[in-house]
Coordinates of C-alpha atoms in Angstrom, one line a residue:
K1 CA 48.8 66.5 144.5
L2 CA 50.1 65.5 141.5
K3 CA 50.9 61.8 140.4
L4 CA 51.0 60.2 136.8
S5 CA 48.0 57.6 136.8
Y6 CA 49.1 53.8 136.7
Q7 CA 48.5 53.9 133.0
E8 CA 51.1 56.8 133.0
Q9 CA 53.1 55.9 135.0
R10 CA 52.9 51.7 132.9
E11 CA 53.1 54.4 129.1
Y12 CA 56.3 55.9 131.3
D13 CA 58.6 53.1 132.0
T14 CA 58.4 52.1 128.5
I15 CA 58.3 54.2 126.0
E16 CA 61.9 55.6 125.5
D17 CA 61.8 52.3 124.3
D18 CA 58.4 52.2 122.0
I19 CA 61.1 55.0 120.7
A20 CA 64.1 53.3 120.4
A21 CA 62.5 50.7 118.2
L22 CA 59.9 52.9 115.9
E23 CA 63.9 55.0 115.5
Q24 CA 65.1 51.7 114.7
K25 CA 62.3 50.7 111.9
I26 CA 62.8 54.4 110.2
E27 CA 66.2 52.8 109.6
D28 CA 66.1 49.1 108.1
N29 CA 63.3 51.2 106.0
K30 CA 65.2 53.6 105.1
S31 CA 67.7 50.8 103.7
A32 CA 65.0 49.4 101.9
M33 CA 64.2 51.4 100.1
E34 CA 67.7 51.9 98.7
K35 CA 67.5 48.6 98.3
N36 CA 64.4 48.7 96.1
A37 CA 65.0 52.5 95.1
S38 CA 64.5 50.8 90.6
N39 CA 61.1 49.0 92.2
S40 CA 58.7 51.7 91.6
S41 CA 55.9 49.8 93.6
E42 CA 57.9 49.1 97.0
L43 CA 59.2 52.5 97.1
Q44 CA 55.8 53.0 96.8
R45 CA 55.0 51.2 100.1
L46 CA 58.2 51.6 101.0
Y47 CA 57.8 55.5 100.9
E48 CA 54.6 55.9 102.3
E49 CA 55.3 53.2 105.8
Q50 CA 57.8 55.7 106.3
E51 CA 56.0 58.5 106.4
Q52 CA 53.4 57.2 109.0
L53 CA 56.4 56.1 111.3
E54 CA 58.1 59.1 111.1
Q55 CA 54.6 60.3 112.4
T56 CA 54.5 58.1 114.8
L57 CA 57.3 59.1 116.1
A58 CA 56.9 62.2 116.7
E59 CA 53.3 61.9 118.4
K60 CA 55.6 59.7 121.0
M61 CA 58.0 62.6 121.4
E62 CA 55.7 64.7 121.9
R63 CA 53.7 62.2 124.5
W64 CA 57.5 61.9 126.2
M65 CA 57.6 65.5 126.4
Y66 CA 54.8 65.4 128.4
L67 CA 55.3 62.6 130.5
E68 CA 58.9 63.3 130.9
E69 CA 58.3 67.7 131.9
L70 CA 55.0 66.4 134.6
A71 CA 57.7 63.6 136.2
E72 CA 59.9 66.4 136.8
K73 CA 57.4 68.7 138.0
I74 CA 55.6 65.5 140.6
A75 CA 59.8 64.8 141.7
G76 CA 59.7 68.9 142.6
Q77 CA 56.6 68.3 145.3
N78 CA 57.8 65.6 146.5
E79 CA 61.4 67.3 147.5
K80 CA 59.2 70.2 148.5
V81 CA 57.8 68.4 151.6

């Protein structure tokens, strides 16, 4: 019988908020990049931060898809019982 672990359930409960927060940070960072277009050192730092944020977002999205699929399987399993 499939079941989310305690840790997976906690993660599943908060992952959408985590994704939304990351998306907001990415937008804020883009704005900061536009404001610092003439400051090459700050722009480079912001660019590197942007890459890291986007990588983290991609990882969270993958994890969310996994947890979502698992939750659907569990729900389907419970309906059959």
